[in-house]
C-alpha atoms as a PDB file:
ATOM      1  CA  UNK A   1     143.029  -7.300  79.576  1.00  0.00           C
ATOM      2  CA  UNK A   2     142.616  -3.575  79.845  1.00  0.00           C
ATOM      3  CA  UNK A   3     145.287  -3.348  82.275  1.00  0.00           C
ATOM      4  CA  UNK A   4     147.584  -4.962  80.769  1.00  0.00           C
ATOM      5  CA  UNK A   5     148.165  -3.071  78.023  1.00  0.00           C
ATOM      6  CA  UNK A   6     148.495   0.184  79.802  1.00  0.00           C
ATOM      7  CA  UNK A   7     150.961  -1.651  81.992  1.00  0.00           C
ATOM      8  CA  UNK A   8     152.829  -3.301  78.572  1.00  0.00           C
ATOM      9  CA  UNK A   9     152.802   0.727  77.352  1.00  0.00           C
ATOM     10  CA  UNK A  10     153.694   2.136  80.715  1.00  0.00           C
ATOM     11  CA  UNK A  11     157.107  -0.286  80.840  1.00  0.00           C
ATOM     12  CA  UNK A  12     157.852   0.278  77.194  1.00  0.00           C
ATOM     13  CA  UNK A  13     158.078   4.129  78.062  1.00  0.00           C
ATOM     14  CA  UNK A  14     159.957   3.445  81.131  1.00  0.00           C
ATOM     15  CA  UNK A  15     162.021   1.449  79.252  1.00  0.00           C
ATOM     16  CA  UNK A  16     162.570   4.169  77.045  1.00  0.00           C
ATOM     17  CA  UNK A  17     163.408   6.768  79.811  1.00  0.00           C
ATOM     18  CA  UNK A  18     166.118   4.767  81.777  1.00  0.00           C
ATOM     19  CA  UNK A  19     167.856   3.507  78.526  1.00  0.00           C
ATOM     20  CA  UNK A  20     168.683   6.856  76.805  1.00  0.00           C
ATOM     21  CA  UNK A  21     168.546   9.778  78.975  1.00  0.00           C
ATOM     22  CA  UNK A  22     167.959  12.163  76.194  1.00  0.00           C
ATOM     23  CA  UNK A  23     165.368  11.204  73.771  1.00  0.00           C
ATOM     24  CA  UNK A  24     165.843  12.409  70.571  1.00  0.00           C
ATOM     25  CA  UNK A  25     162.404  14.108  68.803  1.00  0.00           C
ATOM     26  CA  UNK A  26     161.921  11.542  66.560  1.00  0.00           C
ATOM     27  CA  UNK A  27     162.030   8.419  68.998  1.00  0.00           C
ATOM     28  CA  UNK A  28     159.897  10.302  71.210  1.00  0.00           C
ATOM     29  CA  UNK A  29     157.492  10.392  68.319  1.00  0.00           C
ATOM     30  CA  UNK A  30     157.917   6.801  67.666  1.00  0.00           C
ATOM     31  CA  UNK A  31     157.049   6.044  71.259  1.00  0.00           C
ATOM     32  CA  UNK A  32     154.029   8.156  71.291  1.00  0.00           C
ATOM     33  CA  UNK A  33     152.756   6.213  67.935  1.00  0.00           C
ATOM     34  CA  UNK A  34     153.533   2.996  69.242  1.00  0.00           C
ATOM     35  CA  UNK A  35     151.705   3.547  72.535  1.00  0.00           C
ATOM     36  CA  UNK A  36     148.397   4.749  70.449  1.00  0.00           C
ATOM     37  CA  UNK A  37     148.724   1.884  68.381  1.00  0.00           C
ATOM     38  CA  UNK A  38     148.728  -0.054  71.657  1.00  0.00           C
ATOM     39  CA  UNK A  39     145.651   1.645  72.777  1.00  0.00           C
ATOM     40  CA  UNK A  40     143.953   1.019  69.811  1.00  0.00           C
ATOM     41  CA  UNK A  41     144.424  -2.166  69.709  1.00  0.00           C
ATOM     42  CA  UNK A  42     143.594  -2.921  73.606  1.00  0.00           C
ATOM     43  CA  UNK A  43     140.589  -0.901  72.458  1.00  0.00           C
ATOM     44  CA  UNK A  44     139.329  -3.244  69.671  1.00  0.00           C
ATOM     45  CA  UNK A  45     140.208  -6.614  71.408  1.00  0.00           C
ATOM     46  CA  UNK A  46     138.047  -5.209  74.685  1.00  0.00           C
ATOM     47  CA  UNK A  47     135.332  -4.876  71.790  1.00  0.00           C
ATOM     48  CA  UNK A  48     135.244  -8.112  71.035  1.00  0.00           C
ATOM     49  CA  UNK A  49     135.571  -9.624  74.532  1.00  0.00           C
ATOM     50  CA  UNK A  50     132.781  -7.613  74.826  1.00  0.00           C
ATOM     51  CA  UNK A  51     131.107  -9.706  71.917  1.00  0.00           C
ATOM     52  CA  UNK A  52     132.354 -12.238  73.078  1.00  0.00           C
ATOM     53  CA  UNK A  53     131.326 -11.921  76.712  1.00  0.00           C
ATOM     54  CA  UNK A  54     127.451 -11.228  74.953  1.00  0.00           C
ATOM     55  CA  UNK A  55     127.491 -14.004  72.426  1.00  0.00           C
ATOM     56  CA  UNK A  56     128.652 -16.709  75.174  1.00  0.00           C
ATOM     57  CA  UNK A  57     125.292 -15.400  77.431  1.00  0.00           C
ATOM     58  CA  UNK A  58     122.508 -15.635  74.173  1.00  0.00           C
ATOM     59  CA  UNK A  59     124.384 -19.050  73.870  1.00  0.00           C
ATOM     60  CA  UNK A  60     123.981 -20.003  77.046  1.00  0.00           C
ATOM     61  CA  UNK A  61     120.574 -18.870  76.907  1.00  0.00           C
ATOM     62  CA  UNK A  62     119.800 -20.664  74.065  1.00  0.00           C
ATOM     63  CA  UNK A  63     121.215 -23.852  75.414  1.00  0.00           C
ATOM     64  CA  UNK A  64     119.188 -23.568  78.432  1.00  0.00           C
ATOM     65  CA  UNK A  65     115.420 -23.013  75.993  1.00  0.00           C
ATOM     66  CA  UNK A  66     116.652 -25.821  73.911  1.00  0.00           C
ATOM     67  CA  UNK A  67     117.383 -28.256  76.843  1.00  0.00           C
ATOM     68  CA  UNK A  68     114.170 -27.636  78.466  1.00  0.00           C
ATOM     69  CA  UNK A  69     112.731 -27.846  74.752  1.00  0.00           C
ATOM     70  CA  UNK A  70     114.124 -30.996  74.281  1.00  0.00           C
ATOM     71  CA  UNK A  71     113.043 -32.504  77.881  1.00  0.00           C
ATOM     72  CA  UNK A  72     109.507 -31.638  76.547  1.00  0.00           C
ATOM     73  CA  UNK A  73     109.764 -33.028  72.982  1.00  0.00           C
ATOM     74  CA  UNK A  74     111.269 -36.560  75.306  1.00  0.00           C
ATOM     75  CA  UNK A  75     107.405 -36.212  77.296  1.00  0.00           C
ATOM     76  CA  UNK A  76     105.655 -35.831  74.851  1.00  0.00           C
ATOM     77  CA  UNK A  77     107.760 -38.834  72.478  1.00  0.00           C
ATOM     78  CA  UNK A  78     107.164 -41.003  75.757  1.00  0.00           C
ATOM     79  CA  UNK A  79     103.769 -40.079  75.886  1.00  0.00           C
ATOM     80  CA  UNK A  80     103.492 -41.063  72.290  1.00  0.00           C
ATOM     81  CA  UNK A  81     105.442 -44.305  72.405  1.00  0.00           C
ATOM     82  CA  UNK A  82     102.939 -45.471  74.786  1.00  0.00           C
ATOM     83  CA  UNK A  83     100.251 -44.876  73.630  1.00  0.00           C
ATOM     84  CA  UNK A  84     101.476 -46.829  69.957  1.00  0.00           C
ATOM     85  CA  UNK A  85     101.932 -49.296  72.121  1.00  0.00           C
ATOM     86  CA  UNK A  86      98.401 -49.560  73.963  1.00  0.00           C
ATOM     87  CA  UNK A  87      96.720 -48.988  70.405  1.00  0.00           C
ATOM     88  CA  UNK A  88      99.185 -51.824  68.944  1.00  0.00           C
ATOM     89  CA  UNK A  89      97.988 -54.336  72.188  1.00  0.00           C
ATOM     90  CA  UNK A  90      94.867 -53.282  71.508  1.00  0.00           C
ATOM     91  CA  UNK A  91      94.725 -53.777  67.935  1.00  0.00           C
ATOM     92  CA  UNK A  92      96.141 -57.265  67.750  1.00  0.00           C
ATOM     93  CA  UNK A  93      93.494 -57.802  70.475  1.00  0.00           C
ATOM     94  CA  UNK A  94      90.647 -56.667  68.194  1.00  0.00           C
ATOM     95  CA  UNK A  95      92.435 -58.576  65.179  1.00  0.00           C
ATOM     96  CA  UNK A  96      92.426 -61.939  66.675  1.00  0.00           C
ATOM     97  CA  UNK A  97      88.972 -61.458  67.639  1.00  0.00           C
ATOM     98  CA  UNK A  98      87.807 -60.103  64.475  1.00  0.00           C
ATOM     99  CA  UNK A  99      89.648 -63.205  63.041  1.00  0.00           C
ATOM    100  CA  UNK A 100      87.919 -65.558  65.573  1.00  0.00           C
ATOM    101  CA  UNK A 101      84.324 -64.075  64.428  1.00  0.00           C
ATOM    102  CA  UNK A 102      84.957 -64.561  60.185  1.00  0.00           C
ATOM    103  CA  UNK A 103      86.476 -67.954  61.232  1.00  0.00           C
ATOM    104  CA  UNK A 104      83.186 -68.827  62.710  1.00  0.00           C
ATOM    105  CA  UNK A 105      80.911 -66.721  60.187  1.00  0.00           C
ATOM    106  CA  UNK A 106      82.574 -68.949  57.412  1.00  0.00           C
ATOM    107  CA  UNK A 107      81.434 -71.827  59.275  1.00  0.00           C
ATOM    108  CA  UNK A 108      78.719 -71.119  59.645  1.00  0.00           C
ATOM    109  CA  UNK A 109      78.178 -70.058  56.485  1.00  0.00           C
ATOM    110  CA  UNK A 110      79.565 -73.713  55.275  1.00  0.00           C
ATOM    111  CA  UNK A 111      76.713 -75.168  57.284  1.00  0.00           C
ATOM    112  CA  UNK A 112      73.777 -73.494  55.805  1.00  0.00           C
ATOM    113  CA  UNK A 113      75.269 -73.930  52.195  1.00  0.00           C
ATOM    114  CA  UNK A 114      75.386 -77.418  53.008  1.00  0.00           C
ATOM    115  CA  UNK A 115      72.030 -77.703  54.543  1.00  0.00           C
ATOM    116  CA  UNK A 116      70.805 -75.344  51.156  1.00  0.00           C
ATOM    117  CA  UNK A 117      72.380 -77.603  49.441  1.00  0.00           C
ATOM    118  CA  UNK A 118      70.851 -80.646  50.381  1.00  0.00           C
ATOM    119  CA  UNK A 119      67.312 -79.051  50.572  1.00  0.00           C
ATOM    120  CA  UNK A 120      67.575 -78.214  46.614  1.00  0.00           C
ATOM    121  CA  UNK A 121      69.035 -81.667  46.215  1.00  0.00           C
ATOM    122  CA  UNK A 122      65.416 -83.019  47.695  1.00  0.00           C
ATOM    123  CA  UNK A 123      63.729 -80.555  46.395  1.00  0.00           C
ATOM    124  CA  UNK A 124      64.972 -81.777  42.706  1.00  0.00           C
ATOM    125  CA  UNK A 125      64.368 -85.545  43.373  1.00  0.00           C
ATOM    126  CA  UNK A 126      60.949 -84.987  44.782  1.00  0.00           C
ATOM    127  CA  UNK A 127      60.429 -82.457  41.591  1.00  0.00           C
ATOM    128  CA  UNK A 128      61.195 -85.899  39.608  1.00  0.00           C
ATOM    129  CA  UNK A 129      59.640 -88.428  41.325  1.00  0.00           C
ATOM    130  CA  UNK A 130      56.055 -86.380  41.284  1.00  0.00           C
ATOM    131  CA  UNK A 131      56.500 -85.424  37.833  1.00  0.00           C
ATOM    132  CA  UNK A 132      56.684 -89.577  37.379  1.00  0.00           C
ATOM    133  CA  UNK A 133      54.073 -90.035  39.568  1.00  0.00           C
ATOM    134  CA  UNK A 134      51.627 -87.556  37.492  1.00  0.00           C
ATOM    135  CA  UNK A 135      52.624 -88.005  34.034  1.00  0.00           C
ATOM    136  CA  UNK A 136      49.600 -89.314  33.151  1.00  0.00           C
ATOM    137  CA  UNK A 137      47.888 -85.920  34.510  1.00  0.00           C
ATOM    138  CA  UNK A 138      49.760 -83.226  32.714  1.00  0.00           C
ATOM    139  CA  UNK A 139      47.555 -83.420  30.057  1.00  0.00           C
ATOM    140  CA  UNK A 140      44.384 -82.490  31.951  1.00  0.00           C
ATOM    141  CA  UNK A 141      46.276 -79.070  33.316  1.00  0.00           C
ATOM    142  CA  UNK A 142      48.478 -80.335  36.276  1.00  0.00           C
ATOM    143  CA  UNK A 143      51.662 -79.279  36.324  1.00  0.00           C
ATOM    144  CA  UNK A 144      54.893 -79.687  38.192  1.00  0.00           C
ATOM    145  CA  UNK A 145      57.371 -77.226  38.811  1.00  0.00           C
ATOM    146  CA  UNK A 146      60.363 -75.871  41.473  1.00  0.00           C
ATOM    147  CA  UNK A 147      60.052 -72.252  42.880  1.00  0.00           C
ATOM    148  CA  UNK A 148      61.623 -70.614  45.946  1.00  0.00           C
ATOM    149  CA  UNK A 149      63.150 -73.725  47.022  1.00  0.00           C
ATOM    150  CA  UNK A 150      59.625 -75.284  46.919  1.00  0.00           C
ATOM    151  CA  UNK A 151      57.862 -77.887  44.700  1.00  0.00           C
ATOM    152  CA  UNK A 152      54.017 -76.667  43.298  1.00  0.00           C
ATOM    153  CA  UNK A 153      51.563 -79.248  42.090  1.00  0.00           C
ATOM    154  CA  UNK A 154      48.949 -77.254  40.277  1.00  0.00           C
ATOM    155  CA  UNK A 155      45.990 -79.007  39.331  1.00  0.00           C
ATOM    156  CA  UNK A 156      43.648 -77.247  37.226  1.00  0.00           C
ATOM    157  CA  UNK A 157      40.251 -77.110  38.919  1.00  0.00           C
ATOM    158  CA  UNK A 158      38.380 -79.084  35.782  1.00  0.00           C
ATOM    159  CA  UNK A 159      40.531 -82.050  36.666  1.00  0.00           C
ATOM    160  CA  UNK A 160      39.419 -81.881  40.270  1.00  0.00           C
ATOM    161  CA  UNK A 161      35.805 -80.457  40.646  1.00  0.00           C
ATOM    162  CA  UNK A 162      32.847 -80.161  38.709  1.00  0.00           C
ATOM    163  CA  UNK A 163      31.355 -76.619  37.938  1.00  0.00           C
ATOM    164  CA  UNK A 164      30.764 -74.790  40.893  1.00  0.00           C
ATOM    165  CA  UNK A 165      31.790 -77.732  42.889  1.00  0.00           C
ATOM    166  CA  UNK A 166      33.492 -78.620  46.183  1.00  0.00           C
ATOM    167  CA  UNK A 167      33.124 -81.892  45.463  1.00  0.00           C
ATOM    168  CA  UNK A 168      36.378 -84.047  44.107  1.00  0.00           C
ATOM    169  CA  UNK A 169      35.298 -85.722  41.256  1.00  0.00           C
ATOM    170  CA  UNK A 170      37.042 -89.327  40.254  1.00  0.00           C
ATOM    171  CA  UNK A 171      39.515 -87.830  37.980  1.00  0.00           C
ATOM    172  CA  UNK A 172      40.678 -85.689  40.754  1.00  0.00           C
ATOM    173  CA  UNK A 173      40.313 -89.083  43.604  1.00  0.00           C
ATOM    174  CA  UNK A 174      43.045 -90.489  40.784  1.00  0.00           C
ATOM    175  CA  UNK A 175      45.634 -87.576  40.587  1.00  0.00           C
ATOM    176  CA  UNK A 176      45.621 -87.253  44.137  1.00  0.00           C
ATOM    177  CA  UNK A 177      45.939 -90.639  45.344  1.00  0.00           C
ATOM    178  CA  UNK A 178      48.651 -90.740  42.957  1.00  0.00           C
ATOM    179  CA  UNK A 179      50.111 -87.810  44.251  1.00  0.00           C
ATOM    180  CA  UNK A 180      49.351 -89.319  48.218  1.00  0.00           C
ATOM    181  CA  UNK A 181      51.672 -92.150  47.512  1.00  0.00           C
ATOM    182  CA  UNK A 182      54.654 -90.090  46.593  1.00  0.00           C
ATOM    183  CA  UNK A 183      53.785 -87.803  49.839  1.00  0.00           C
ATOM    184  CA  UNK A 184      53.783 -90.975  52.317  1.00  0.00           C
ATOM    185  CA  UNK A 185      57.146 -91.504  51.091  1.00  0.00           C
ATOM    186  CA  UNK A 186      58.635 -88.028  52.262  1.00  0.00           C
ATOM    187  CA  UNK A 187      57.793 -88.068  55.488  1.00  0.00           C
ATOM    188  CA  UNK A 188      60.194 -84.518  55.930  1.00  0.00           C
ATOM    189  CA  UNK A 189      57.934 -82.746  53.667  1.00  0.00           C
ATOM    190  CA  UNK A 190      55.373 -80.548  54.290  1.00  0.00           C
ATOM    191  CA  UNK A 191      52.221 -79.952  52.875  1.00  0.00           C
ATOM    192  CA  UNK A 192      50.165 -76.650  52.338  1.00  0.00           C
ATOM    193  CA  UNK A 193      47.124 -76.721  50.127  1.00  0.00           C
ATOM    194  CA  UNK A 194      45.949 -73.767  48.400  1.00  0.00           C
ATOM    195  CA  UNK A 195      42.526 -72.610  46.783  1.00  0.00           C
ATOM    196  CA  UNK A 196      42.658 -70.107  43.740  1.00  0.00           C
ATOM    197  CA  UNK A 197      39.818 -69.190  41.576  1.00  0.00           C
ATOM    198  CA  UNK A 198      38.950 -66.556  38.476  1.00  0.00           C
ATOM    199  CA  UNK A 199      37.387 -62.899  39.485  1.00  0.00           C
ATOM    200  CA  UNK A 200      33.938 -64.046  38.519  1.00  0.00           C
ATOM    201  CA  UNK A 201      31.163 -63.524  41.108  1.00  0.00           C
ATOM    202  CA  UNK A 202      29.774 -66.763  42.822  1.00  0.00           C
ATOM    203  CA  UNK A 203      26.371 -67.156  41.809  1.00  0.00           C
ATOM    204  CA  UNK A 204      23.643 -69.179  43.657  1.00  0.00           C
ATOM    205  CA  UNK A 205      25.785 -72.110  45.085  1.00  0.00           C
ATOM    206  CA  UNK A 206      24.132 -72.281  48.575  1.00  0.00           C
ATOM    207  CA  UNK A 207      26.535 -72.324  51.557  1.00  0.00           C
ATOM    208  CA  UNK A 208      29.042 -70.773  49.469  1.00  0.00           C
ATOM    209  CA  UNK A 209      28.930 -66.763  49.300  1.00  0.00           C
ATOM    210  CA  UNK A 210      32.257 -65.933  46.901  1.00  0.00           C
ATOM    211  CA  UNK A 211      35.263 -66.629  46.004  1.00  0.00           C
ATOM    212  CA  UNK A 212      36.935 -66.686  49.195  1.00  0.00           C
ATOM    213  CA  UNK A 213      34.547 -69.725  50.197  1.00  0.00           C
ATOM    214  CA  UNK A 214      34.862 -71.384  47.152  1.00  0.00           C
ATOM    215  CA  UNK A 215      38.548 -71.205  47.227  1.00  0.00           C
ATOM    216  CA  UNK A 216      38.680 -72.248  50.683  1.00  0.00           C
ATOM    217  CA  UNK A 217      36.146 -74.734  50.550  1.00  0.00           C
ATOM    218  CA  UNK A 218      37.971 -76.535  47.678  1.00  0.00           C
ATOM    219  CA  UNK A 219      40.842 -76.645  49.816  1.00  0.00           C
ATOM    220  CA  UNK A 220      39.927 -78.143  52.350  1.00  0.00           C
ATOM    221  CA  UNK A 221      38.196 -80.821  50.337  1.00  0.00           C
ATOM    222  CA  UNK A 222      41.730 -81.872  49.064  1.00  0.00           C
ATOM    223  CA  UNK A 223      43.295 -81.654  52.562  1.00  0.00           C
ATOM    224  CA  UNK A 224      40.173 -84.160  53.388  1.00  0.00           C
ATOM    225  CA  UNK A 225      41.007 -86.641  50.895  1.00  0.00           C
ATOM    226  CA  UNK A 226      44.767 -86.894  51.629  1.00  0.00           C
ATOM    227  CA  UNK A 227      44.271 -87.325  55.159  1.00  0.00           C
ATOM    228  CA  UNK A 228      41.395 -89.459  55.606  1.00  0.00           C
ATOM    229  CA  UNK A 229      41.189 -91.449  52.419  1.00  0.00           C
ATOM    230  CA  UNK A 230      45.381 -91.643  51.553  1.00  0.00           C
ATOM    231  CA  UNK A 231      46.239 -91.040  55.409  1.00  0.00           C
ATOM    232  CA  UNK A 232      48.949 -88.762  54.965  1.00  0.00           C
ATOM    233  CA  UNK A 233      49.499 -87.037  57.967  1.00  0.00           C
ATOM    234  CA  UNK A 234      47.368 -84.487  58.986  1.00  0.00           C
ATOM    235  CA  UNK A 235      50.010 -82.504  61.206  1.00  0.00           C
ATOM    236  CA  UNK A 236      51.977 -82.459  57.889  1.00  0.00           C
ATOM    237  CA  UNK A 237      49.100 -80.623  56.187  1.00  0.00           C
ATOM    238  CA  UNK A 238      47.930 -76.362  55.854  1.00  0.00           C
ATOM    239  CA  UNK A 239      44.834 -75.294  54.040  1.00  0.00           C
ATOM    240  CA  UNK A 240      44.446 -72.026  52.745  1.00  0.00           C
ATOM    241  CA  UNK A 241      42.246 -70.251  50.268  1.00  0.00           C
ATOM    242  CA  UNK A 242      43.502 -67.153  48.290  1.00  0.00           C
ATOM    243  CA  UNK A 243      40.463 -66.327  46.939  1.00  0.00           C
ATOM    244  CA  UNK A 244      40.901 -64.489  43.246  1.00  0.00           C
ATOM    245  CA  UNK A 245      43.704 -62.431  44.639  1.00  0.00           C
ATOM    246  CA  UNK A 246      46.669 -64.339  43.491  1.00  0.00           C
ATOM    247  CA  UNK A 247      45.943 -65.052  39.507  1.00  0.00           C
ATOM    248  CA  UNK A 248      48.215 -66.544  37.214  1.00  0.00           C
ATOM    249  CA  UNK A 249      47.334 -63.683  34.896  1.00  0.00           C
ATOM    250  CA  UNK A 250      45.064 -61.444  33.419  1.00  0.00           C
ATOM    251  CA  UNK A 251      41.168 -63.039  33.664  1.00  0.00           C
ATOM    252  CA  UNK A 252      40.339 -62.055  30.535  1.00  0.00           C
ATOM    253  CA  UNK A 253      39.175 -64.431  28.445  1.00  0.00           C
ATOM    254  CA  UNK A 254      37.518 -68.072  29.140  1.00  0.00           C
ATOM    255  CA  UNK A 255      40.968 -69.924  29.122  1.00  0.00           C
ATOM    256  CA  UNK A 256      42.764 -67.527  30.968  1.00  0.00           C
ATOM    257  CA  UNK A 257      40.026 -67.414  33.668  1.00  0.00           C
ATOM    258  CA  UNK A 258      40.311 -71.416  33.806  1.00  0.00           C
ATOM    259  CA  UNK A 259      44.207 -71.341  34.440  1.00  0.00           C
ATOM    260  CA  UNK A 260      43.541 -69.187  37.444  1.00  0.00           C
ATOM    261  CA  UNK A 261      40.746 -71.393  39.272  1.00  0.00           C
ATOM    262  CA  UNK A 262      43.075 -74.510  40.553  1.00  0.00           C
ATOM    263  CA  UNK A 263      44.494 -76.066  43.595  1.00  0.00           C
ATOM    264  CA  UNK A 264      48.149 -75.401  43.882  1.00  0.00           C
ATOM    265  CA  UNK A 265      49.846 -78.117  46.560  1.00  0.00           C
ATOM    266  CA  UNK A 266      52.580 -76.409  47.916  1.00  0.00           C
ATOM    267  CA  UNK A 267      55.902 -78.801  49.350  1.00  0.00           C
ATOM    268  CA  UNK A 268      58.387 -77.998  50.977  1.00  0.00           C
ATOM    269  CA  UNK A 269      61.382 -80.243  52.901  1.00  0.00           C
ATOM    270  CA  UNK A 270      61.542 -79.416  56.852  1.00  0.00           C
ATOM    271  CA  UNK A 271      64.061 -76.621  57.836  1.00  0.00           C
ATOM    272  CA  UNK A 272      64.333 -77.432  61.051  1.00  0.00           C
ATOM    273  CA  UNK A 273      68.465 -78.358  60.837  1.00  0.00           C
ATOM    274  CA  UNK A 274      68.482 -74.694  58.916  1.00  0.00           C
ATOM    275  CA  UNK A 275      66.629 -72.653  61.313  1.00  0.00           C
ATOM    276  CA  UNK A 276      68.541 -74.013  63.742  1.00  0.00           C
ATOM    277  CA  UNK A 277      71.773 -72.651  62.060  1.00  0.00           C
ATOM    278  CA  UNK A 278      70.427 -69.193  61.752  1.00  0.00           C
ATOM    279  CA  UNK A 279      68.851 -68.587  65.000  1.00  0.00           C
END
C-alpha cells in the first residue's frame, strides 16, 4: 500500500514535469503540498492496516481459546447429559420399586387391620357373653372387663376361698363352672390364670411361706378345677402367681387390701393368623 502511493506521487510529479516545461513557483508549491498530503495520508492508512493487521491476530486468537472453550463446555454438557440420564434410569428404577414395597406395606397393613379387627370383634362378644354368664356374680366382687385387646375375669378372693385358703369354696365351684361353660365354647381362646394378693405377711398357714405361695397356690387351684372338674383344655391353660406386686391400688385400708387379693382369668383369642402376618 506503501508503494503505491509513492508511485501515485512519483507519476503525478512526472506528470507535472513533461506537461509544462517551466513550472511556475506557485504550482511547484502546489505539487509539493499535494505530495505531503499524499504522504500523510499513506502514512495514516499504513496505521491502521497496522491495527488492522493486530486486531485480525487477537481475533483470531480469541476465536481459537473460544473454540477449544467451547469443545470443552460440549465434554463436559455430554458428560452431564449422561449422567441425567443414568440418575433418571435409575430413579424410575428405585420409584417403581419403592412403589412395589408401599403397594405391599398397604397390604399388608389391610391384613392385620382386618385380623385386629376381627380379634376386637371376639374380644367384644366374648366380653358379652361372660358378662351374661356371671351376672349373677358381680355382686360378690367379680367383674368383667376388656383391656389390651384382652378380656379379665376378676374374682374377688372372698367369692373363691376361705381365709387363708387354697381351697375353692362352693361359691367359687359356681362362678367358675359358670364361667367353664362359656370357655368350652371358645375353643380359640386362651386361658392364663393369675394369683394376686394384699402386702400382708402370711402367717402360720403350713406349706405356704408368703405371698408368692399363696398367690400361686390359689392359682393353680382354679387351673385344677377348670381342667379336671369342667374339662376345659389343659393345653389352653397358664398359671401364674404375682404375688403382692401387681395391686389394684394402695393397701391401705381393709377394703382396699380385699380388692387386691383375687384371681384375675386372663383371655385372650389365638393370634396365630396375626403373627403370621408380622413375621
Amino acid at each position: 500500500m506503501k508503494n503505491t502511493f509513492l508511485a501515485l506521487a512519483l507519476l503525478l510529479m512526472i506528470s507535472a514535469f513533461t506537461s509544462c516545461v517551466v513550472m511556475s513557483p506557485k504550482k511547484y508549491k502546489a505539487l509539493l503540498a499535494s505530495k505531503d498530503s499524499l504522504y500523510s495520508v499513506n502514512n495514516e492508512q499504513q496505521v491502521k492496516i497496522e491495527n488492522l493487521e493486530s486486531e485480525a491476530k487477537k481475533l483470531k486468537k480469541d476465536t481459537t481459546l473460544m473454540a477449544e472453550e467451547l469443545r470443552n463446555l460440549q465434554g463436559r454438557y455430554n458428560d452431564v447429559d449422561a449422567n441425567y440420564a443414568k440418575l433418571k434410569s435409575n430413579t424410575s428404577t428405585e420409584i417403581n420399586k419403592l412403589s412395589g414395597d408401599l403397594a405391599a406395606r398397604e397390604k399388608r397393613l389391610k391384613e392385620v387391620e382386618e385380623v385386629l379387627r376381627k380379634r376386637d370383634a371376639a374380644t367384644n362378644l366374648l366380653k358379652e357373653k361372660l358378662q351374661q354368664a356371671l351376672l349373677g356374680f358381680a355382686k360378690n366382687g367379680l367383674t368383667v372387663e376388656i383391656k389390651n385387646g384382652k378380656v379379665y375375669v376378676s374374682l374377688m378372693d372372698k367369692l373363691l376361698f376361705p381365709s387363708g385358703s387354697i381351697i375353692i369354696d362352693e361359691k367359687g365351684k359356681q362362678a367358675l363352672t359358670q364361667l367353664a361353660k362359656v370357655l368350652k365354647e371358645q375353643p380359640e381362646i386362651n386361658i392364663a390364670v393369675e394369683g394376686h394378693t394384699d402386702n400382708q405377711k402370711v402367717n402360720n398357714l403350713g406349706q405356704i411361706k408368703d405371698n408368692w405361695d399363696l398367690s400361686v397356690l390359689r392359682s393353680t387351684s382354679v387351673v385344677r378345677f377348670l381342667t379336671e372338674q369342667e374339662k376345659v383344655e389343659s393345653v389352653r391353660m397358664t398359671a401364674t402367681g404375682k404375688g403382692e406386686f401387681q395391686p389394684l391400688g394402695p393397701n391401705n385400708s381393709t377394703e382396699a387390701r380385699s380388692k387386691n387379693r383375687r384371681i384375675e382369668i386372663v383371655l385372650s383369642p389365638k393370634l396365630d393368623e396375626l403373627y403370621n402376618l408380622i413375621k
